Amino acid sequence: MAITLGSVQLRIMRVLWDEGEATARRITDVLSEQSPIAHSTVQTLLRKLETKRAVAHEQQDRTFFFRALVAESEVTRSAAQDLLARVFQGSISGLVGHLLESEEVSPEEMQRLRQLVNHKTQEASE
Amino acid sequence: MAITLGSVQLRIMRVLWDEGEATARRITDVLSEQSPIAHSTVQTLLRKLETKRAVAHEQQDRTFFFRALVAESEVTRSAAQDLLARVFQGSISGLVGHLLESEEVSPEEMQRLRQLVNHKTQEASE
DNA sequence: GATCGTAGTTTACCACGGTAAATCTCAGAT
DNA sequence: ATCTGAGATTTACCGTGGTAAACTACGATC
């Protein structure tokens, strides 16, 4: 059941995760802040998301209110696992190595990263 | 120029990276070890890879020898960056956090990971 | 009551990855 | 000379993501 979403679908889901529930119109407006998108495009994608059980809607008056059926963590996790398996053949250090080489990483990020790794190391030894 | 490849295309590229150059037949054989794939499928994908300048071929007698035009590091890097941007909005710690939670990580992997992170931290402070 | 706007529905394309059969071509075997 | 096998090429189909116009329905407003 690996839930894989396209980039626009992901942005739609993000609105739902942020706001709990939203109308198609609301989503169109939020997405359009970044780059213009036709309302019917958003509606089509919501439909496709509903088909694959990633969202559901309920009606009030003439308007649909959508909400997410899958958790953000679920989606991001399967995306990360997918990449890890497909591209890095399971090697987390391979993935992280590449990222550290090619991205500008803020000191805060590095801090968080170190904590994550050390925490996990500790866990393993207790 | 983000080179993005599908999973089978990636497996094809891996053969080329491993072997330097290979015929379509050779690639079919290698891929078929894992799961059977029609020769013509491999040829079609090689064609598509050639169209997008990921591979090139040269002819000897009646046979094409393919080689990679893009480096493995280039492809894996752009895949990782793509995921990072699209799904984790740039947060490496977010990505790594998810992976550490959901994957079994061997002690060796953790070791390498710690080294990576500490090394990078050191770099930043010199 | 005609019109306007907004919601949702239908329909249609395009691109890409993957899948593969069908066909063409030609060198080597019989 | 003919057949066979292996290579390459052509053609075709499906699924998914993305894109959006066209159409329908309906409540509110002039």
mmCIF file of C-alpha atoms (C1' of nucleotides) in Angstrom:
data_model
loop_
_atom_site.group_PDB
_atom_site.id
_atom_site.type_symbol
_atom_site.label_atom_id
_atom_site.label_comp_id
_atom_site.label_asym_id
_atom_site.label_seq_id
_atom_site.Cartn_x
_atom_site.Cartn_y
_atom_site.Cartn_z
ATOM 1 C CA MET A 1 0.000 0.000 0.000
ATOM 2 C CA ALA A 2 2.715 2.506 -0.781
ATOM 3 C CA ILE A 3 0.892 5.790 -1.133
ATOM 4 C CA THR A 4 2.754 7.712 -3.770
ATOM 5 C CA LEU A 5 1.666 11.197 -4.715
ATOM 6 C CA GLY A 6 2.700 13.615 -7.403
ATOM 7 C CA SER A 7 4.025 17.010 -6.535
ATOM 8 C CA VAL A 8 0.781 18.907 -6.970
ATOM 9 C CA GLN A 9 -1.164 16.232 -5.172
ATOM 10 C CA LEU A 10 1.282 16.609 -2.341
ATOM 11 C CA ARG A 11 0.744 20.335 -2.212
ATOM 12 C CA ILE A 12 -2.986 19.756 -2.063
ATOM 13 C CA MET A 13 -2.563 17.308 0.787
ATOM 14 C CA ARG A 14 -0.427 19.817 2.615
ATOM 15 C CA VAL A 15 -3.253 22.300 2.641
ATOM 16 C CA LEU A 16 -5.547 19.659 4.065
ATOM 17 C CA TRP A 17 -3.023 18.641 6.692
ATOM 18 C CA ASP A 18 -2.549 22.262 7.654
ATOM 19 C CA GLU A 19 -6.152 23.263 7.760
ATOM 20 C CA GLY A 20 -7.923 20.078 8.753
ATOM 21 C CA GLU A 21 -10.484 20.509 6.048
ATOM 22 C CA ALA A 22 -10.887 22.765 3.072
ATOM 23 C CA THR A 23 -12.992 23.379 0.005
ATOM 24 C CA ALA A 24 -11.570 22.965 -3.473
ATOM 25 C CA ARG A 25 -11.779 26.723 -3.845
ATOM 26 C CA ARG A 26 -9.753 27.288 -0.731
ATOM 27 C CA ILE A 27 -7.101 24.881 -1.982
ATOM 28 C CA THR A 28 -6.985 26.566 -5.361
ATOM 29 C CA ASP A 29 -6.460 29.893 -3.662
ATOM 30 C CA VAL A 30 -3.674 28.643 -1.430
ATOM 31 C CA LEU A 31 -1.848 26.885 -4.258
ATOM 32 C CA SER A 32 -2.264 29.874 -6.523
ATOM 33 C CA GLU A 33 -0.253 31.978 -4.133
ATOM 34 C CA GLN A 34 2.805 30.076 -5.262
ATOM 35 C CA SER A 35 1.915 29.569 -8.897
ATOM 36 C CA PRO A 36 -1.370 29.962 -10.698
ATOM 37 C CA ILE A 37 -3.412 26.816 -11.160
ATOM 38 C CA ALA A 38 -6.852 26.354 -12.706
ATOM 39 C CA HIS A 39 -9.613 25.549 -10.292
ATOM 40 C CA SER A 40 -10.711 22.618 -12.421
ATOM 41 C CA THR A 41 -7.225 21.157 -12.184
ATOM 42 C CA VAL A 42 -7.470 21.147 -8.423
ATOM 43 C CA GLN A 43 -10.882 19.553 -8.593
ATOM 44 C CA THR A 44 -9.639 16.868 -10.952
ATOM 45 C CA LEU A 45 -6.753 16.040 -8.665
ATOM 46 C CA LEU A 46 -8.995 15.951 -5.621
ATOM 47 C CA ARG A 47 -11.108 13.463 -7.483
ATOM 48 C CA LYS A 48 -8.089 11.324 -8.249
ATOM 49 C CA LEU A 49 -6.953 11.574 -4.649
ATOM 50 C CA GLU A 50 -10.380 10.485 -3.547
ATOM 51 C CA THR A 51 -10.296 7.517 -5.904
ATOM 52 C CA LYS A 52 -7.164 6.298 -4.236
ATOM 53 C CA ARG A 53 -8.569 6.923 -0.789
ATOM 54 C CA ALA A 54 -6.158 9.669 0.163
ATOM 55 C CA VAL A 55 -8.937 12.165 0.832
ATOM 56 C CA ALA A 56 -12.666 12.135 1.421
ATOM 57 C CA HIS A 57 -15.306 14.826 1.244
ATOM 58 C CA GLU A 58 -18.541 15.653 2.865
ATOM 59 C CA GLN A 59 -21.154 17.960 1.524
ATOM 60 C CA GLN A 60 -22.649 21.015 3.179
ATOM 61 C CA ASP A 61 -25.172 22.845 1.079
ATOM 62 C CA ARG A 62 -23.711 22.753 -2.386
ATOM 63 C CA THR A 63 -20.115 22.668 -1.270
ATOM 64 C CA PHE A 64 -17.692 19.814 -0.684
ATOM 65 C CA PHE A 65 -15.386 19.910 2.274
ATOM 66 C CA PHE A 66 -12.350 17.732 1.835
ATOM 67 C CA ARG A 67 -10.185 16.196 4.484
ATOM 68 C CA ALA A 68 -7.137 13.951 4.390
ATOM 69 C CA LEU A 69 -7.561 10.251 4.999
ATOM 70 C CA VAL A 70 -3.853 9.553 5.177
ATOM 71 C CA ALA A 71 -1.429 11.051 7.639
ATOM 72 C CA GLU A 72 1.407 13.233 6.502
ATOM 73 C CA SER A 73 3.904 10.971 8.202
ATOM 74 C CA GLU A 74 2.583 8.011 6.276
ATOM 75 C CA VAL A 75 3.074 9.716 2.954
ATOM 76 C CA THR A 76 6.475 11.178 3.658
ATOM 77 C CA ARG A 77 7.669 7.924 5.109
ATOM 78 C CA SER A 78 6.721 5.898 2.086
ATOM 79 C CA ALA A 79 8.265 8.491 -0.214
ATOM 80 C CA ALA A 80 11.508 8.349 1.724
ATOM 81 C CA GLN A 81 11.533 4.584 1.844
ATOM 82 C CA ASP A 82 10.795 4.391 -1.831
ATOM 83 C CA LEU A 83 13.721 6.628 -2.689
ATOM 84 C CA LEU A 84 15.984 4.842 -0.290
ATOM 85 C CA ALA A 85 15.202 1.470 -1.790
ATOM 86 C CA ARG A 86 15.079 2.483 -5.419
ATOM 87 C CA VAL A 87 17.991 4.857 -5.651
ATOM 88 C CA PHE A 88 20.224 4.143 -2.697
ATOM 89 C CA GLN A 89 19.475 0.463 -2.308
ATOM 90 C CA GLY A 90 18.791 0.869 1.370
ATOM 91 C CA SER A 91 21.852 2.818 2.319
ATOM 92 C CA ILE A 92 20.834 5.713 4.534
ATOM 93 C CA SER A 93 24.410 6.888 4.797
ATOM 94 C CA GLY A 94 24.589 6.936 1.014
ATOM 95 C CA LEU A 95 21.564 9.167 0.849
ATOM 96 C CA VAL A 96 22.668 11.468 3.629
ATOM 97 C CA GLY A 97 26.173 11.633 2.239
ATOM 98 C CA HIS A 98 24.895 12.909 -1.049
ATOM 99 C CA LEU A 99 22.669 15.456 0.583
ATOM 100 C CA LEU A 100 25.359 16.801 2.853
ATOM 101 C CA GLU A 101 27.689 17.209 -0.091
ATOM 102 C CA SER A 102 25.287 18.960 -2.353
ATOM 103 C CA GLU A 103 23.069 21.041 -0.130
ATOM 104 C CA GLU A 104 23.720 24.062 1.934
ATOM 105 C CA VAL A 105 22.859 22.946 5.428
ATOM 106 C CA SER A 106 22.234 25.497 8.131
ATOM 107 C CA PRO A 107 23.916 25.072 11.518
ATOM 108 C CA GLU A 108 20.505 24.510 13.057
ATOM 109 C CA GLU A 109 19.816 21.691 10.656
ATOM 110 C CA MET A 110 23.183 20.130 11.431
ATOM 111 C CA GLN A 111 22.411 20.436 15.097
ATOM 112 C CA ARG A 112 19.111 18.633 14.720
ATOM 113 C CA LEU A 113 20.720 16.027 12.559
ATOM 114 C CA ARG A 114 23.445 15.325 15.074
ATOM 115 C CA GLN A 115 20.879 14.974 17.812
ATOM 116 C CA LEU A 116 18.867 12.527 15.768
ATOM 117 C CA VAL A 117 21.836 10.359 15.022
ATOM 118 C CA ASN A 118 23.219 10.427 18.535
ATOM 119 C CA HIS A 119 19.867 9.756 20.072
ATOM 120 C CA LYS A 120 19.382 6.746 17.857
ATOM 121 C CA THR A 121 22.863 5.506 18.661
ATOM 122 C CA GLN A 122 22.120 5.735 22.347
ATOM 123 C CA GLU A 123 18.884 3.843 21.988
ATOM 124 C CA ALA A 124 20.692 0.998 20.344
ATOM 125 C CA SER A 125 23.161 0.661 23.182
ATOM 126 C CA GLU A 126 20.739 0.515 26.068
ATOM 127 C CA MET B 1 18.368 19.747 -15.942
ATOM 128 C CA ALA B 2 17.095 17.431 -13.233
ATOM 129 C CA ILE B 3 17.702 13.964 -14.577
ATOM 130 C CA THR B 4 14.905 11.854 -13.220
ATOM 131 C CA LEU B 5 14.703 8.186 -14.036
ATOM 132 C CA GLY B 6 12.114 5.519 -13.422
ATOM 133 C CA SER B 7 12.953 2.430 -11.463
ATOM 134 C CA VAL B 8 13.673 0.172 -14.412
ATOM 135 C CA GLN B 9 15.635 2.876 -16.162
ATOM 136 C CA LEU B 10 17.682 3.166 -13.026
ATOM 137 C CA ARG B 11 18.378 -0.534 -12.987
ATOM 138 C CA ILE B 12 19.521 -0.311 -16.576
ATOM 139 C CA MET B 13 21.827 2.555 -15.737
ATOM 140 C CA ARG B 14 23.242 0.582 -12.866
ATOM 141 C CA VAL B 15 24.374 -2.145 -15.207
ATOM 142 C CA LEU B 16 26.092 0.443 -17.362
ATOM 143 C CA TRP B 17 27.743 2.086 -14.383
ATOM 144 C CA ASP B 18 28.938 -1.288 -13.188
ATOM 145 C CA GLU B 19 30.181 -2.615 -16.456
ATOM 146 C CA GLY B 20 31.272 0.476 -18.311
ATOM 147 C CA GLU B 21 29.472 -0.595 -21.426
ATOM 148 C CA ALA B 22 27.013 -3.286 -22.303
ATOM 149 C CA THR B 23 24.767 -4.547 -25.058
ATOM 150 C CA ALA B 24 21.002 -4.539 -24.713
ATOM 151 C CA ARG B 25 21.140 -8.310 -24.501
ATOM 152 C CA ARG B 26 23.581 -8.198 -21.638
ATOM 153 C CA ILE B 27 21.363 -5.750 -19.777
ATOM 154 C CA THR B 28 18.305 -7.894 -20.357
ATOM 155 C CA ASP B 29 20.153 -10.866 -18.937
ATOM 156 C CA VAL B 30 21.343 -9.029 -15.864
ATOM 157 C CA LEU B 31 17.931 -7.536 -15.133
ATOM 158 C CA SER B 32 16.226 -10.850 -15.718
ATOM 159 C CA GLU B 33 18.172 -12.378 -12.874
ATOM 160 C CA GLN B 34 15.998 -10.364 -10.513
ATOM 161 C CA SER B 35 12.736 -10.497 -12.424
ATOM 162 C CA PRO B 36 12.021 -11.454 -15.990
ATOM 163 C CA ILE B 37 11.815 -8.646 -18.489
ATOM 164 C CA ALA B 38 11.289 -8.757 -22.240
ATOM 165 C CA HIS B 39 14.273 -7.866 -24.340
ATOM 166 C CA SER B 40 12.233 -5.408 -26.351
ATOM 167 C CA THR B 41 11.283 -3.594 -23.176
ATOM 168 C CA VAL B 42 14.923 -3.053 -22.376
ATOM 169 C CA GLN B 43 15.554 -1.833 -25.882
ATOM 170 C CA THR B 44 12.653 0.587 -25.713
ATOM 171 C CA LEU B 45 13.903 2.009 -22.461
ATOM 172 C CA LEU B 46 17.439 2.316 -23.783
ATOM 173 C CA ARG B 47 15.981 4.302 -26.627
ATOM 174 C CA LYS B 48 14.148 6.582 -24.261
ATOM 175 C CA LEU B 49 17.275 6.972 -22.161
ATOM 176 C CA GLU B 50 19.182 7.877 -25.287
ATOM 177 C CA THR B 51 16.588 10.455 -26.243
ATOM 178 C CA LYS B 52 17.127 12.212 -22.966
ATOM 179 C CA ARG B 53 20.884 11.967 -23.275
ATOM 180 C CA ALA B 54 21.402 9.633 -20.354
ATOM 181 C CA VAL B 55 23.124 7.014 -22.477
ATOM 182 C CA ALA B 56 24.758 6.748 -25.889
ATOM 183 C CA HIS B 57 25.627 3.824 -28.087
ATOM 184 C CA GLU B 58 28.192 2.950 -30.632
ATOM 185 C CA GLN B 59 27.920 0.240 -33.160
ATOM 186 C CA GLN B 60 30.284 -2.667 -33.729
ATOM 187 C CA ASP B 61 29.226 -5.003 -36.479
ATOM 188 C CA ARG B 62 25.497 -5.251 -36.051
ATOM 189 C CA THR B 63 25.475 -4.700 -32.335
ATOM 190 C CA PHE B 64 25.032 -1.586 -30.217
ATOM 191 C CA PHE B 65 27.201 -1.035 -27.209
ATOM 192 C CA PHE B 66 25.675 1.344 -24.718
ATOM 193 C CA ARG B 67 27.415 3.447 -22.136
ATOM 194 C CA ALA B 68 26.193 5.951 -19.584
ATOM 195 C CA LEU B 69 26.479 9.642 -20.323
ATOM 196 C CA VAL B 70 25.515 10.720 -16.830
ATOM 197 C CA ALA B 71 27.329 9.842 -13.645
ATOM 198 C CA GLU B 72 25.662 7.810 -10.967
ATOM 199 C CA SER B 73 26.309 10.541 -8.429
ATOM 200 C CA GLU B 74 24.530 13.046 -10.628
ATOM 201 C CA VAL B 75 21.415 10.917 -10.836
ATOM 202 C CA THR B 76 21.266 9.935 -7.199
ATOM 203 C CA ARG B 77 21.935 13.481 -6.133
ATOM 204 C CA SER B 78 19.121 14.922 -8.155
ATOM 205 C CA ALA B 79 16.780 12.201 -6.956
ATOM 206 C CA ALA B 80 17.650 12.956 -3.366
ATOM 207 C CA GLN B 81 17.340 16.688 -3.865
ATOM 208 C CA ASP B 82 14.051 16.263 -5.596
ATOM 209 C CA LEU B 83 12.622 14.261 -2.736
ATOM 210 C CA LEU B 84 14.047 16.618 -0.197
ATOM 211 C CA ALA B 85 12.488 19.627 -1.838
ATOM 212 C CA ARG B 86 9.171 18.079 -2.809
ATOM 213 C CA VAL B 87 8.368 16.029 0.227
ATOM 214 C CA PHE B 88 10.431 17.396 3.065
ATOM 215 C CA GLN B 89 10.626 20.987 1.942
ATOM 216 C CA GLY B 90 14.369 21.063 2.366
ATOM 217 C CA SER B 91 14.564 19.611 5.827
ATOM 218 C CA ILE B 92 17.280 16.975 5.893
ATOM 219 C CA SER B 93 16.608 16.238 9.536
ATOM 220 C CA GLY B 94 12.978 15.650 8.652
ATOM 221 C CA LEU B 95 13.938 13.105 6.061
ATOM 222 C CA VAL B 96 16.514 11.361 8.201
ATOM 223 C CA GLY B 97 14.185 11.386 11.178
ATOM 224 C CA HIS B 98 11.565 9.515 9.228
ATOM 225 C CA LEU B 99 14.047 7.001 7.943
ATOM 226 C CA LEU B 100 15.555 6.294 11.327
ATOM 227 C CA GLU B 101 12.126 5.724 12.762
ATOM 228 C CA SER B 102 10.867 3.411 10.133
ATOM 229 C CA GLU B 103 13.857 1.444 8.952
ATOM 230 C CA GLU B 104 15.952 -1.169 10.549
ATOM 231 C CA VAL B 105 19.395 0.354 10.559
ATOM 232 C CA SER B 106 22.414 -1.840 11.069
ATOM 233 C CA PRO B 107 25.093 -0.756 13.545
ATOM 234 C CA GLU B 108 27.507 -0.341 10.650
ATOM 235 C CA GLU B 109 25.119 2.012 8.929
ATOM 236 C CA MET B 110 24.707 4.024 12.128
ATOM 237 C CA GLN B 111 28.445 4.164 12.453
ATOM 238 C CA ARG B 112 28.882 5.529 8.944
ATOM 239 C CA LEU B 113 26.052 7.949 9.499
ATOM 240 C CA ARG B 114 27.577 9.302 12.694
ATOM 241 C CA GLN B 115 30.888 9.753 10.972
ATOM 242 C CA LEU B 116 29.281 11.656 8.135
ATOM 243 C CA VAL B 117 27.481 14.008 10.435
ATOM 244 C CA ASN B 118 30.407 14.586 12.743
ATOM 245 C CA HIS B 119 32.789 15.094 9.900
ATOM 246 C CA LYS B 120 30.525 17.677 8.393
ATOM 247 C CA THR B 121 30.145 19.405 11.726
ATOM 248 C CA GLN B 122 33.890 19.603 12.088
ATOM 249 C CA GLU B 123 34.302 21.050 8.627
ATOM 250 C CA ALA B 124 31.922 23.817 9.466
ATOM 251 C CA SER B 125 33.851 24.841 12.531
ATOM 252 C CA GLU B 126 37.298 25.093 10.978
ATOM 253 C "C1'" DG C 1 -37.797 35.912 -14.383
ATOM 254 C "C1'" DA C 2 -33.260 36.648 -16.678
ATOM 255 C "C1'" DT C 3 -28.585 36.825 -15.459
ATOM 256 C "C1'" DC C 4 -24.378 36.006 -13.006
ATOM 257 C "C1'" DG C 5 -21.288 33.621 -10.246
ATOM 258 C "C1'" DT C 6 -19.806 29.596 -8.052
ATOM 259 C "C1'" DA C 7 -19.860 24.596 -7.265
ATOM 260 C "C1'" DG C 8 -19.253 20.363 -9.185
ATOM 261 C "C1'" DT C 9 -19.030 17.019 -13.495
ATOM 262 C "C1'" DT C 10 -17.651 15.516 -17.932
ATOM 263 C "C1'" DT C 11 -14.493 15.137 -21.292
ATOM 264 C "C1'" DA C 12 -10.107 15.529 -23.431
ATOM 265 C "C1'" DC C 13 -5.070 16.130 -24.035
ATOM 266 C "C1'" DC C 14 -0.219 15.557 -23.243
ATOM 267 C "C1'" DA C 15 3.978 13.442 -21.187
ATOM 268 C "C1'" DC C 16 6.296 9.709 -19.243
ATOM 269 C "C1'" DG C 17 7.344 5.132 -17.547
ATOM 270 C "C1'" DG C 18 6.677 0.607 -18.402
ATOM 271 C "C1'" DT C 19 5.280 -3.287 -21.118
ATOM 272 C "C1'" DA C 20 5.889 -5.952 -25.164
ATOM 273 C "C1'" DA C 21 4.429 -7.966 -29.725
ATOM 274 C "C1'" DA C 22 5.302 -7.545 -34.544
ATOM 275 C "C1'" DT C 23 8.318 -6.572 -38.056
ATOM 276 C "C1'" DC C 24 12.553 -5.765 -40.549
ATOM 277 C "C1'" DT C 25 17.387 -6.998 -41.514
ATOM 278 C "C1'" DC C 26 21.157 -9.629 -42.085
ATOM 279 C "C1'" DA C 27 24.881 -12.883 -41.085
ATOM 280 C "C1'" DG C 28 25.788 -17.588 -40.446
ATOM 281 C "C1'" DA C 29 24.290 -22.556 -40.739
ATOM 282 C "C1'" DT C 30 22.320 -26.257 -43.471
ATOM 283 C "C1'" DA D 1 19.253 -20.752 -51.890
ATOM 284 C "C1'" DT D 2 16.988 -21.127 -47.771
ATOM 285 C "C1'" DC D 3 16.205 -21.116 -43.074
ATOM 286 C "C1'" DT D 4 17.114 -19.582 -38.550
ATOM 287 C "C1'" DG D 5 18.416 -16.698 -34.928
ATOM 288 C "C1'" DA D 6 19.757 -12.420 -33.046
ATOM 289 C "C1'" DG D 7 19.932 -7.753 -33.519
ATOM 290 C "C1'" DA D 8 17.357 -3.431 -34.136
ATOM 291 C "C1'" DT D 9 13.014 -0.737 -35.318
ATOM 292 C "C1'" DT D 10 8.153 0.137 -35.430
ATOM 293 C "C1'" DT D 11 4.017 0.289 -33.392
ATOM 294 C "C1'" DA D 12 0.853 0.055 -29.739
ATOM 295 C "C1'" DC D 13 -1.239 -0.142 -25.277
ATOM 296 C "C1'" DC D 14 -1.952 0.906 -20.210
ATOM 297 C "C1'" DG D 15 -1.551 3.724 -15.926
ATOM 298 C "C1'" DT D 16 -0.704 7.986 -13.661
ATOM 299 C "C1'" DG D 17 0.072 12.880 -13.027
ATOM 300 C "C1'" DG D 18 -0.953 17.136 -14.633
ATOM 301 C "C1'" DT D 19 -3.531 20.441 -17.263
ATOM 302 C "C1'" DA D 20 -7.787 22.622 -18.241
ATOM 303 C "C1'" DA D 21 -11.921 23.852 -21.153
ATOM 304 C "C1'" DA D 22 -16.694 22.896 -21.580
ATOM 305 C "C1'" DC D 23 -20.837 21.884 -19.499
ATOM 306 C "C1'" DT D 24 -24.484 21.470 -15.869
ATOM 307 C "C1'" DA D 25 -26.886 22.920 -11.735
ATOM 308 C "C1'" DC D 26 -28.472 26.263 -8.701
ATOM 309 C "C1'" DG D 27 -28.880 30.106 -5.485
ATOM 310 C "C1'" DA D 28 -28.693 35.044 -5.324
ATOM 311 C "C1'" DT D 29 -29.407 39.456 -7.410
ATOM 312 C "C1'" DC D 30 -31.243 43.057 -10.485
#
